[in-house]
Amino acid sequence: MSVRPSAKAERFTESVIREMTRLAHLHGAVNLSQGFPDFPAPEEVKEAARRAVASDINQYAITWGARSLRQAIARKFERLYGLPVDPEREVTVTCGSTEAMIATLLAVLDPGDEVVVFEPFYENYGPDAILSGAVPRFVALRPPEWTFDPDELERAFSSRTRAIIVNTPNNPTGKVFTRAELETIAGLCRRHDALAVTDEIYEHILYDGAVHLPLATLPEMAGRTITINGMSKTYSVTGWRVGWAIAPPPLTNAIRKVHDFLTVGAAAPLQEAGALALELPAAYYEELARAYDRRRRRLLGILDGAGFDVYRPRGAYYVMVDTDRLGWDDDVAFARHLVEEVGVAVVPGSSFYRDPASGRRQVRFAFCKKEETLAEAEKRLARLRPRPRA
Ligand code: GLN
């Protein structure tokens, strides 16, 4: 029958995160679901975009990214982490890190290859694996610290393993992978000749002295790691869709080809603004982290007061909570109740697990929001009462 979608497209559902934002609009709820800032982007970054449009940077950039932005990406990585990056042969600019991830997986995975994914995981990685024909092998991150069992990780690797996806600082848990954990991962990648695909989009959003360590900087890892990042979270411009992948030249060639036929290129004037943004001084990133720490403490206080058991994040801008103490063990029903009756939108925990049952007592709150937004959420959450158990 001709109106039948592909088997691939049938194997995953629409994004729950994006759906929750639509429901937030529908019910006039405070949106603490999708992770985008509701405060303005830095003035100088916006001004750079305006200037680029006015000076007629309005046609296609080079497919794999404007040279100015690729150079800024390479310089910043070397400045922060001491690893040289060749902007001509190792950087691909994409439409957001979302495209960087799918373009990378399409470029490096063959159908039947296995890809190791820590769970809970950012929901895109599931459909990304399906679209690239790969078979995901999940390894649990266990609360409260969201640590993994090294033996379980070792068992997930086999001769079929082509890659592992590592997201640090982590969405949704707020975990920041430690050096020891990253060394364990690197050891397995070397032993099994596997690639590492790292999503480091929250690299500057760190708390309590946590340090971000790119997996690519560990011994023998630069040659087998694809480092994904973007402007969205660091410069509060999630709608610009400017991301990138740093990878060794043979992989960059493949990623550039896939990227070219997926999207041709990211918005040219916004890439120019990116070139300026990536040269902002260290003080910008320090203030970004401090401001997020204030929001984090504020939301943790609100959630604790509302009766949740909270998992304190050490990075990124989400808080996972356990709803058991409030008498809820159905995350989807609870999220519906919150958005419809209480007026606060969150993401049901099950969207971050392969087996929905694993997330049934969890929901995720985002705190990349203005003080007024959090204050309004506090007012509304004060109406939440523990539910009598059946
Ligand atoms: N990363 C953000 C989140 O997890 C939003 C991602 C998106 O919707 N593209 O909510």
mmCIF file with all atom_site columns, C-alpha atoms in Angstrom, residues 119-321:
data_model
loop_
_atom_site.group_PDB
_atom_site.id
_atom_site.type_symbol
_atom_site.label_atom_id
_atom_site.label_alt_id
_atom_site.label_comp_id
_atom_site.label_asym_id
_atom_site.label_entity_id
_atom_site.label_seq_id
_atom_site.pdbx_PDB_ins_code
_atom_site.Cartn_x
_atom_site.Cartn_y
_atom_site.Cartn_z
_atom_site.occupancy
_atom_site.B_iso_or_equiv
_atom_site.pdbx_formal_charge
_atom_site.auth_seq_id
_atom_site.auth_comp_id
_atom_site.auth_asym_id
_atom_site.auth_atom_id
_atom_site.pdbx_PDB_model_num
ATOM 1   C CA . GLU A 1 119 ? 20.751 4.978  29.806 1.00 0.00 ? 119 GLU A CA 1
ATOM 2   C CA . PRO A 1 120 ? 18.922 7.251  30.625 1.00 0.00 ? 120 PRO A CA 1
ATOM 3   C CA . PHE A 1 121 ? 19.864 8.949  27.362 1.00 0.00 ? 121 PHE A CA 1
ATOM 4   C CA . TYR A 1 122 ? 18.895 12.098 25.488 1.00 0.00 ? 122 TYR A CA 1
ATOM 5   C CA . GLU A 1 123 ? 15.909 10.898 23.505 1.00 0.00 ? 123 GLU A CA 1
ATOM 6   C CA . ASN A 1 124 ? 17.351 11.679 20.030 1.00 0.00 ? 124 ASN A CA 1
ATOM 7   C CA . TYR A 1 125 ? 19.955 8.912  20.302 1.00 0.00 ? 125 TYR A CA 1
ATOM 8   C CA . GLY A 1 126 ? 17.267 6.198  20.005 1.00 0.00 ? 126 GLY A CA 1
ATOM 9   C CA . PRO A 1 127 ? 15.861 7.351  16.633 1.00 0.00 ? 127 PRO A CA 1
ATOM 10  C CA . ASP A 1 128 ? 19.407 8.316  15.527 1.00 0.00 ? 128 ASP A CA 1
ATOM 11  C CA . ALA A 1 129 ? 20.503 4.697  16.008 1.00 0.00 ? 129 ALA A CA 1
ATOM 12  C CA . ILE A 1 130 ? 17.434 3.391  14.149 1.00 0.00 ? 130 ILE A CA 1
ATOM 13  C CA . LEU A 1 131 ? 17.894 5.790  11.224 1.00 0.00 ? 131 LEU A CA 1
ATOM 14  C CA . SER A 1 132 ? 21.512 4.740  10.871 1.00 0.00 ? 132 SER A CA 1
ATOM 15  C CA . GLY A 1 133 ? 20.548 1.055  10.979 1.00 0.00 ? 133 GLY A CA 1
ATOM 16  C CA . ALA A 1 134 ? 22.613 0.394  14.089 1.00 0.00 ? 134 ALA A CA 1
ATOM 17  C CA . VAL A 1 135 ? 21.695 -1.753 17.057 1.00 0.00 ? 135 VAL A CA 1
ATOM 18  C CA . PRO A 1 136 ? 21.874 0.120  20.372 1.00 0.00 ? 136 PRO A CA 1
ATOM 19  C CA . ARG A 1 137 ? 23.295 -1.674 23.420 1.00 0.00 ? 137 ARG A CA 1
ATOM 20  C CA . PHE A 1 138 ? 22.244 0.086  26.607 1.00 0.00 ? 138 PHE A CA 1
ATOM 21  C CA . VAL A 1 139 ? 24.296 0.428  29.775 1.00 0.00 ? 139 VAL A CA 1
ATOM 22  C CA . ALA A 1 140 ? 22.616 1.713  32.948 1.00 0.00 ? 140 ALA A CA 1
ATOM 23  C CA . LEU A 1 141 ? 23.587 4.878  34.772 1.00 0.00 ? 141 LEU A CA 1
ATOM 24  C CA . ARG A 1 142 ? 22.334 4.287  38.305 1.00 0.00 ? 142 ARG A CA 1
ATOM 25  C CA . PRO A 1 143 ? 21.038 7.007  40.636 1.00 0.00 ? 143 PRO A CA 1
ATOM 26  C CA . PRO A 1 144 ? 21.723 8.814  42.857 1.00 0.00 ? 144 PRO A CA 1
ATOM 27  C CA . GLU A 1 145 ? 25.190 9.432  41.337 1.00 0.00 ? 145 GLU A CA 1
ATOM 28  C CA . TRP A 1 146 ? 24.302 7.964  37.927 1.00 0.00 ? 146 TRP A CA 1
ATOM 29  C CA . THR A 1 147 ? 27.385 5.760  37.954 1.00 0.00 ? 147 THR A CA 1
ATOM 30  C CA . PHE A 1 148 ? 27.817 2.771  35.662 1.00 0.00 ? 148 PHE A CA 1
ATOM 31  C CA . ASP A 1 149 ? 29.104 -0.703 36.444 1.00 0.00 ? 149 ASP A CA 1
ATOM 32  C CA . PRO A 1 150 ? 32.395 -1.132 34.521 1.00 0.00 ? 150 PRO A CA 1
ATOM 33  C CA . ASP A 1 151 ? 31.681 -4.866 34.103 1.00 0.00 ? 151 ASP A CA 1
ATOM 34  C CA . GLU A 1 152 ? 28.305 -4.132 32.555 1.00 0.00 ? 152 GLU A CA 1
ATOM 35  C CA . LEU A 1 153 ? 29.972 -1.666 30.193 1.00 0.00 ? 153 LEU A CA 1
ATOM 36  C CA . GLU A 1 154 ? 32.602 -4.231 29.286 1.00 0.00 ? 154 GLU A CA 1
ATOM 37  C CA . ARG A 1 155 ? 29.917 -6.824 28.548 1.00 0.00 ? 155 ARG A CA 1
ATOM 38  C CA . ALA A 1 156 ? 28.153 -4.347 26.227 1.00 0.00 ? 156 ALA A CA 1
ATOM 39  C CA . PHE A 1 157 ? 31.237 -4.221 23.988 1.00 0.00 ? 157 PHE A CA 1
ATOM 40  C CA . SER A 1 158 ? 31.815 -6.990 21.436 1.00 0.00 ? 158 SER A CA 1
ATOM 41  C CA . SER A 1 159 ? 33.355 -7.536 18.027 1.00 0.00 ? 159 SER A CA 1
ATOM 42  C CA . ARG A 1 160 ? 30.232 -5.920 16.564 1.00 0.00 ? 160 ARG A CA 1
ATOM 43  C CA . THR A 1 161 ? 30.665 -2.678 18.540 1.00 0.00 ? 161 THR A CA 1
ATOM 44  C CA . ARG A 1 162 ? 31.424 0.207  16.222 1.00 0.00 ? 162 ARG A CA 1
ATOM 45  C CA . ALA A 1 163 ? 30.910 3.145  18.573 1.00 0.00 ? 163 ALA A CA 1
ATOM 46  C CA . ILE A 1 164 ? 29.870 4.414  21.970 1.00 0.00 ? 164 ILE A CA 1
ATOM 47  C CA . ILE A 1 165 ? 27.878 7.595  22.539 1.00 0.00 ? 165 ILE A CA 1
ATOM 48  C CA . VAL A 1 166 ? 28.935 9.615  25.583 1.00 0.00 ? 166 VAL A CA 1
ATOM 49  C CA . ASN A 1 167 ? 27.064 12.754 26.642 1.00 0.00 ? 167 ASN A CA 1
ATOM 50  C CA . THR A 1 168 ? 28.925 14.720 29.299 1.00 0.00 ? 168 THR A CA 1
ATOM 51  C CA . PRO A 1 169 ? 27.791 16.900 31.039 1.00 0.00 ? 169 PRO A CA 1
ATOM 52  C CA . ASN A 1 170 ? 24.760 14.663 30.730 1.00 0.00 ? 170 ASN A CA 1
ATOM 53  C CA . ASN A 1 171 ? 21.186 15.269 29.707 1.00 0.00 ? 171 ASN A CA 1
ATOM 54  C CA . PRO A 1 172 ? 18.920 14.324 31.506 1.00 0.00 ? 172 PRO A CA 1
ATOM 55  C CA . THR A 1 173 ? 20.838 13.343 34.668 1.00 0.00 ? 173 THR A CA 1
ATOM 56  C CA . GLY A 1 174 ? 23.265 16.238 35.170 1.00 0.00 ? 174 GLY A CA 1
ATOM 57  C CA . LYS A 1 175 ? 26.082 13.715 35.588 1.00 0.00 ? 175 LYS A CA 1
ATOM 58  C CA . VAL A 1 176 ? 29.585 14.856 34.665 1.00 0.00 ? 176 VAL A CA 1
ATOM 59  C CA . PHE A 1 177 ? 31.715 11.846 33.719 1.00 0.00 ? 177 PHE A CA 1
ATOM 60  C CA . THR A 1 178 ? 34.874 11.645 35.822 1.00 0.00 ? 178 THR A CA 1
ATOM 61  C CA . ARG A 1 179 ? 38.374 11.116 34.462 1.00 0.00 ? 179 ARG A CA 1
ATOM 62  C CA . ALA A 1 180 ? 38.371 7.555  35.820 1.00 0.00 ? 180 ALA A CA 1
ATOM 63  C CA . GLU A 1 181 ? 35.076 6.767  34.073 1.00 0.00 ? 181 GLU A CA 1
ATOM 64  C CA . LEU A 1 182 ? 36.283 8.275  30.812 1.00 0.00 ? 182 LEU A CA 1
ATOM 65  C CA . GLU A 1 183 ? 39.489 6.236  31.076 1.00 0.00 ? 183 GLU A CA 1
ATOM 66  C CA . THR A 1 184 ? 37.444 3.068  31.438 1.00 0.00 ? 184 THR A CA 1
ATOM 67  C CA . ILE A 1 185 ? 35.466 4.027  28.328 1.00 0.00 ? 185 ILE A CA 1
ATOM 68  C CA . ALA A 1 186 ? 38.628 4.940  26.406 1.00 0.00 ? 186 ALA A CA 1
ATOM 69  C CA . GLY A 1 187 ? 40.251 1.627  27.364 1.00 0.00 ? 187 GLY A CA 1
ATOM 70  C CA . LEU A 1 188 ? 37.312 -0.321 25.932 1.00 0.00 ? 188 LEU A CA 1
ATOM 71  C CA . CYS A 1 189 ? 37.288 1.790  22.750 1.00 0.00 ? 189 CYS A CA 1
ATOM 72  C CA . ARG A 1 190 ? 40.989 1.031  22.220 1.00 0.00 ? 190 ARG A CA 1
ATOM 73  C CA . ARG A 1 191 ? 40.615 -2.661 23.031 1.00 0.00 ? 191 ARG A CA 1
ATOM 74  C CA . HIS A 1 192 ? 37.651 -3.111 20.653 1.00 0.00 ? 192 HIS A CA 1
ATOM 75  C CA . ASP A 1 193 ? 38.849 -0.634 18.038 1.00 0.00 ? 193 ASP A CA 1
ATOM 76  C CA . ALA A 1 194 ? 35.615 1.324  18.522 1.00 0.00 ? 194 ALA A CA 1
ATOM 77  C CA . LEU A 1 195 ? 34.829 4.994  17.932 1.00 0.00 ? 195 LEU A CA 1
ATOM 78  C CA . ALA A 1 196 ? 33.574 7.398  20.589 1.00 0.00 ? 196 ALA A CA 1
ATOM 79  C CA . VAL A 1 197 ? 30.917 9.937  19.687 1.00 0.00 ? 197 VAL A CA 1
ATOM 80  C CA . THR A 1 198 ? 30.744 12.545 22.420 1.00 0.00 ? 198 THR A CA 1
ATOM 81  C CA . ASP A 1 199 ? 28.001 15.104 22.852 1.00 0.00 ? 199 ASP A CA 1
ATOM 82  C CA . GLU A 1 200 ? 29.596 17.961 24.830 1.00 0.00 ? 200 GLU A CA 1
ATOM 83  C CA . ILE A 1 201 ? 26.959 20.629 24.281 1.00 0.00 ? 201 ILE A CA 1
ATOM 84  C CA . TYR A 1 202 ? 26.819 21.478 28.030 1.00 0.00 ? 202 TYR A CA 1
ATOM 85  C CA . GLU A 1 203 ? 30.622 21.760 28.402 1.00 0.00 ? 203 GLU A CA 1
ATOM 86  C CA . HIS A 1 204 ? 30.490 25.159 30.141 1.00 0.00 ? 204 HIS A CA 1
ATOM 87  C CA . ILE A 1 205 ? 27.530 24.469 32.426 1.00 0.00 ? 205 ILE A CA 1
ATOM 88  C CA . LEU A 1 206 ? 29.193 22.921 35.472 1.00 0.00 ? 206 LEU A CA 1
ATOM 89  C CA . TYR A 1 207 ? 28.618 23.118 39.260 1.00 0.00 ? 207 TYR A CA 1
ATOM 90  C CA . ASP A 1 208 ? 30.267 22.285 42.569 1.00 0.00 ? 208 ASP A CA 1
ATOM 91  C CA . GLY A 1 209 ? 33.749 22.345 41.062 1.00 0.00 ? 209 GLY A CA 1
ATOM 92  C CA . ALA A 1 210 ? 32.987 19.707 38.406 1.00 0.00 ? 210 ALA A CA 1
ATOM 93  C CA . VAL A 1 211 ? 35.460 19.688 35.508 1.00 0.00 ? 211 VAL A CA 1
ATOM 94  C CA . HIS A 1 212 ? 34.624 18.838 31.898 1.00 0.00 ? 212 HIS A CA 1
ATOM 95  C CA . LEU A 1 213 ? 37.095 16.530 30.232 1.00 0.00 ? 213 LEU A CA 1
ATOM 96  C CA . PRO A 1 214 ? 36.726 15.861 26.483 1.00 0.00 ? 214 PRO A CA 1
ATOM 97  C CA . LEU A 1 215 ? 37.227 12.155 25.760 1.00 0.00 ? 215 LEU A CA 1
ATOM 98  C CA . ALA A 1 216 ? 39.281 13.153 22.689 1.00 0.00 ? 216 ALA A CA 1
ATOM 99  C CA . THR A 1 217 ? 42.044 14.452 24.984 1.00 0.00 ? 217 THR A CA 1
ATOM 100 C CA . LEU A 1 218 ? 42.713 11.029 26.563 1.00 0.00 ? 218 LEU A CA 1
ATOM 101 C CA . PRO A 1 219 ? 45.667 9.011  25.212 1.00 0.00 ? 219 PRO A CA 1
ATOM 102 C CA . GLU A 1 220 ? 45.088 7.610  21.704 1.00 0.00 ? 220 GLU A CA 1
ATOM 103 C CA . MET A 1 221 ? 41.528 8.917  21.643 1.00 0.00 ? 221 MET A CA 1
ATOM 104 C CA . ALA A 1 222 ? 41.814 11.931 19.317 1.00 0.00 ? 222 ALA A CA 1
ATOM 105 C CA . GLY A 1 223 ? 42.089 9.580  16.351 1.00 0.00 ? 223 GLY A CA 1
ATOM 106 C CA . ARG A 1 224 ? 38.895 7.711  17.213 1.00 0.00 ? 224 ARG A CA 1
ATOM 107 C CA . THR A 1 225 ? 36.639 10.379 18.755 1.00 0.00 ? 225 THR A CA 1
ATOM 108 C CA . ILE A 1 226 ? 34.009 12.581 17.153 1.00 0.00 ? 226 ILE A CA 1
ATOM 109 C CA . THR A 1 227 ? 33.392 15.560 19.452 1.00 0.00 ? 227 THR A CA 1
ATOM 110 C CA . ILE A 1 228 ? 30.007 17.194 18.976 1.00 0.00 ? 228 ILE A CA 1
ATOM 111 C CA . ASN A 1 229 ? 29.095 20.631 20.242 1.00 0.00 ? 229 ASN A CA 1
ATOM 112 C CA . GLY A 1 230 ? 27.196 23.729 19.231 1.00 0.00 ? 230 GLY A CA 1
ATOM 113 C CA . MET A 1 231 ? 26.235 27.306 19.979 1.00 0.00 ? 231 MET A CA 1
ATOM 114 C CA . SER A 1 232 ? 22.773 26.545 21.369 1.00 0.00 ? 232 SER A CA 1
ATOM 115 C CA . LYS A 1 233 ? 23.405 26.128 25.069 1.00 0.00 ? 233 LYS A CA 1
ATOM 116 C CA . THR A 1 234 ? 26.638 28.084 25.482 1.00 0.00 ? 234 THR A CA 1
ATOM 117 C CA . TYR A 1 235 ? 25.333 31.262 23.830 1.00 0.00 ? 235 TYR A CA 1
ATOM 118 C CA . SER A 1 236 ? 21.590 30.767 24.510 1.00 0.00 ? 236 SER A CA 1
ATOM 119 C CA . VAL A 1 237 ? 20.676 30.548 20.809 1.00 0.00 ? 237 VAL A CA 1
ATOM 120 C CA . THR A 1 238 ? 18.919 27.175 20.484 1.00 0.00 ? 238 THR A CA 1
ATOM 121 C CA . GLY A 1 239 ? 16.878 28.474 17.533 1.00 0.00 ? 239 GLY A CA 1
ATOM 122 C CA . TRP A 1 240 ? 19.923 29.327 15.440 1.00 0.00 ? 240 TRP A CA 1
ATOM 123 C CA . ARG A 1 241 ? 20.777 25.707 14.749 1.00 0.00 ? 241 ARG A CA 1
ATOM 124 C CA . VAL A 1 242 ? 24.553 26.040 14.572 1.00 0.00 ? 242 VAL A CA 1
ATOM 125 C CA . GLY A 1 243 ? 26.502 22.992 15.713 1.00 0.00 ? 243 GLY A CA 1
ATOM 126 C CA . TRP A 1 244 ? 29.650 21.125 14.728 1.00 0.00 ? 244 TRP A CA 1
ATOM 127 C CA . ALA A 1 245 ? 31.597 17.901 14.799 1.00 0.00 ? 245 ALA A CA 1
ATOM 128 C CA . ILE A 1 246 ? 35.356 17.669 15.353 1.00 0.00 ? 246 ILE A CA 1
ATOM 129 C CA . ALA A 1 247 ? 36.752 14.400 13.998 1.00 0.00 ? 247 ALA A CA 1
ATOM 130 C CA . PRO A 1 248 ? 39.930 12.947 12.499 1.00 0.00 ? 248 PRO A CA 1
ATOM 131 C CA . PRO A 1 249 ? 40.244 13.672 8.741  1.00 0.00 ? 249 PRO A CA 1
ATOM 132 C CA . PRO A 1 250 ? 38.958 10.352 7.301  1.00 0.00 ? 250 PRO A CA 1
ATOM 133 C CA . LEU A 1 251 ? 35.825 10.556 9.461  1.00 0.00 ? 251 LEU A CA 1
ATOM 134 C CA . THR A 1 252 ? 35.416 14.275 8.799  1.00 0.00 ? 252 THR A CA 1
ATOM 135 C CA . ASN A 1 253 ? 35.371 13.517 5.053  1.00 0.00 ? 253 ASN A CA 1
ATOM 136 C CA . ALA A 1 254 ? 32.505 11.088 5.542  1.00 0.00 ? 254 ALA A CA 1
ATOM 137 C CA . ILE A 1 255 ? 30.618 13.396 7.930  1.00 0.00 ? 255 ILE A CA 1
ATOM 138 C CA . ARG A 1 256 ? 30.967 16.313 5.481  1.00 0.00 ? 256 ARG A CA 1
ATOM 139 C CA . LYS A 1 257 ? 29.525 14.236 2.635  1.00 0.00 ? 257 LYS A CA 1
ATOM 140 C CA . VAL A 1 258 ? 26.516 13.135 4.678  1.00 0.00 ? 258 VAL A CA 1
ATOM 141 C CA . HIS A 1 259 ? 26.010 16.667 6.007  1.00 0.00 ? 259 HIS A CA 1
ATOM 142 C CA . ASP A 1 260 ? 26.157 18.126 2.479  1.00 0.00 ? 260 ASP A CA 1
ATOM 143 C CA . PHE A 1 261 ? 23.330 15.915 1.235  1.00 0.00 ? 261 PHE A CA 1
ATOM 144 C CA . LEU A 1 262 ? 21.255 16.289 4.401  1.00 0.00 ? 262 LEU A CA 1
ATOM 145 C CA . THR A 1 263 ? 21.233 20.075 4.694  1.00 0.00 ? 263 THR A CA 1
ATOM 146 C CA . VAL A 1 264 ? 23.976 21.650 2.469  1.00 0.00 ? 264 VAL A CA 1
ATOM 147 C CA . GLY A 1 265 ? 24.917 23.961 5.309  1.00 0.00 ? 265 GLY A CA 1
ATOM 148 C CA . ALA A 1 266 ? 23.993 25.913 8.408  1.00 0.00 ? 266 ALA A CA 1
ATOM 149 C CA . ALA A 1 267 ? 22.768 29.533 8.246  1.00 0.00 ? 267 ALA A CA 1
ATOM 150 C CA . ALA A 1 268 ? 25.642 31.633 6.879  1.00 0.00 ? 268 ALA A CA 1
ATOM 151 C CA . PRO A 1 269 ? 25.140 34.890 8.840  1.00 0.00 ? 269 PRO A CA 1
ATOM 152 C CA . LEU A 1 270 ? 24.693 32.969 12.079 1.00 0.00 ? 270 LEU A CA 1
ATOM 153 C CA . GLN A 1 271 ? 27.973 31.168 11.460 1.00 0.00 ? 271 GLN A CA 1
ATOM 154 C CA . GLU A 1 272 ? 29.668 34.583 11.257 1.00 0.00 ? 272 GLU A CA 1
ATOM 155 C CA . ALA A 1 273 ? 28.131 35.519 14.598 1.00 0.00 ? 273 ALA A CA 1
ATOM 156 C CA . GLY A 1 274 ? 29.400 32.183 15.912 1.00 0.00 ? 274 GLY A CA 1
ATOM 157 C CA . ALA A 1 275 ? 32.951 33.088 14.908 1.00 0.00 ? 275 ALA A CA 1
ATOM 158 C CA . LEU A 1 276 ? 32.686 36.120 17.171 1.00 0.00 ? 276 LEU A CA 1
ATOM 159 C CA . ALA A 1 277 ? 30.908 34.305 20.002 1.00 0.00 ? 277 ALA A CA 1
ATOM 160 C CA . LEU A 1 278 ? 33.592 31.638 20.256 1.00 0.00 ? 278 LEU A CA 1
ATOM 161 C CA . GLU A 1 279 ? 36.191 34.334 20.913 1.00 0.00 ? 279 GLU A CA 1
ATOM 162 C CA . LEU A 1 280 ? 34.355 35.711 23.983 1.00 0.00 ? 280 LEU A CA 1
ATOM 163 C CA . PRO A 1 281 ? 36.666 35.984 27.013 1.00 0.00 ? 281 PRO A CA 1
ATOM 164 C CA . ALA A 1 282 ? 36.803 33.414 29.831 1.00 0.00 ? 282 ALA A CA 1
ATOM 165 C CA . ALA A 1 283 ? 34.709 35.750 32.015 1.00 0.00 ? 283 ALA A CA 1
ATOM 166 C CA . TYR A 1 284 ? 31.692 35.096 29.761 1.00 0.00 ? 284 TYR A CA 1
ATOM 167 C CA . TYR A 1 285 ? 31.767 31.354 30.493 1.00 0.00 ? 285 TYR A CA 1
ATOM 168 C CA . GLU A 1 286 ? 32.381 31.897 34.193 1.00 0.00 ? 286 GLU A CA 1
ATOM 169 C CA . GLU A 1 287 ? 29.333 34.132 34.448 1.00 0.00 ? 287 GLU A CA 1
ATOM 170 C CA . LEU A 1 288 ? 27.255 31.666 32.399 1.00 0.00 ? 288 LEU A CA 1
ATOM 171 C CA . ALA A 1 289 ? 28.057 28.884 34.887 1.00 0.00 ? 289 ALA A CA 1
ATOM 172 C CA . ARG A 1 290 ? 27.432 31.161 37.898 1.00 0.00 ? 290 ARG A CA 1
ATOM 173 C CA . ALA A 1 291 ? 24.047 32.271 36.573 1.00 0.00 ? 291 ALA A CA 1
ATOM 174 C CA . TYR A 1 292 ? 23.057 28.645 35.939 1.00 0.00 ? 292 TYR A CA 1
ATOM 175 C CA . ASP A 1 293 ? 24.185 27.694 39.416 1.00 0.00 ? 293 ASP A CA 1
ATOM 176 C CA . ARG A 1 294 ? 21.816 30.324 40.872 1.00 0.00 ? 294 ARG A CA 1
ATOM 177 C CA . ARG A 1 295 ? 18.955 28.898 38.795 1.00 0.00 ? 295 ARG A CA 1
ATOM 178 C CA . ARG A 1 296 ? 19.895 25.363 39.785 1.00 0.00 ? 296 ARG A CA 1
ATOM 179 C CA . ARG A 1 297 ? 19.837 26.176 43.507 1.00 0.00 ? 297 ARG A CA 1
ATOM 180 C CA . ARG A 1 298 ? 16.543 27.987 43.094 1.00 0.00 ? 298 ARG A CA 1
ATOM 181 C CA . LEU A 1 299 ? 14.884 25.061 41.297 1.00 0.00 ? 299 LEU A CA 1
ATOM 182 C CA . LEU A 1 300 ? 16.344 22.471 43.705 1.00 0.00 ? 300 LEU A CA 1
ATOM 183 C CA . GLY A 1 301 ? 14.777 24.446 46.577 1.00 0.00 ? 301 GLY A CA 1
ATOM 184 C CA . ILE A 1 302 ? 11.429 24.632 44.789 1.00 0.00 ? 302 ILE A CA 1
ATOM 185 C CA . LEU A 1 303 ? 11.388 20.915 43.979 1.00 0.00 ? 303 LEU A CA 1
ATOM 186 C CA . ASP A 1 304 ? 12.425 19.901 47.457 1.00 0.00 ? 304 ASP A CA 1
ATOM 187 C CA . GLY A 1 305 ? 9.685  22.128 48.902 1.00 0.00 ? 305 GLY A CA 1
ATOM 188 C CA . ALA A 1 306 ? 7.144  20.538 46.539 1.00 0.00 ? 306 ALA A CA 1
ATOM 189 C CA . GLY A 1 307 ? 7.944  17.078 47.900 1.00 0.00 ? 307 GLY A CA 1
ATOM 190 C CA . PHE A 1 308 ? 10.130 15.529 45.192 1.00 0.00 ? 308 PHE A CA 1
ATOM 191 C CA . ASP A 1 309 ? 13.251 13.514 45.828 1.00 0.00 ? 309 ASP A CA 1
ATOM 192 C CA . VAL A 1 310 ? 15.783 15.332 43.668 1.00 0.00 ? 310 VAL A CA 1
ATOM 193 C CA . TYR A 1 311 ? 18.990 14.132 42.018 1.00 0.00 ? 311 TYR A CA 1
ATOM 194 C CA . ARG A 1 312 ? 21.373 17.054 42.308 1.00 0.00 ? 312 ARG A CA 1
ATOM 195 C CA . PRO A 1 313 ? 22.941 17.795 38.900 1.00 0.00 ? 313 PRO A CA 1
ATOM 196 C CA . ARG A 1 314 ? 26.658 18.594 38.609 1.00 0.00 ? 314 ARG A CA 1
ATOM 197 C CA . GLY A 1 315 ? 26.335 19.875 35.073 1.00 0.00 ? 315 GLY A CA 1
ATOM 198 C CA . ALA A 1 316 ? 23.867 20.801 32.283 1.00 0.00 ? 316 ALA A CA 1
ATOM 199 C CA . TYR A 1 317 ? 20.540 22.456 33.138 1.00 0.00 ? 317 TYR A CA 1
ATOM 200 C CA . TYR A 1 318 ? 18.121 19.714 34.108 1.00 0.00 ? 318 TYR A CA 1
ATOM 201 C CA . VAL A 1 319 ? 17.006 18.101 37.326 1.00 0.00 ? 319 VAL A CA 1
ATOM 202 C CA . MET A 1 320 ? 15.742 14.527 37.369 1.00 0.00 ? 320 MET A CA 1
ATOM 203 C CA . VAL A 1 321 ? 13.377 13.867 40.254 1.00 0.00 ? 321 VAL A CA 1
#
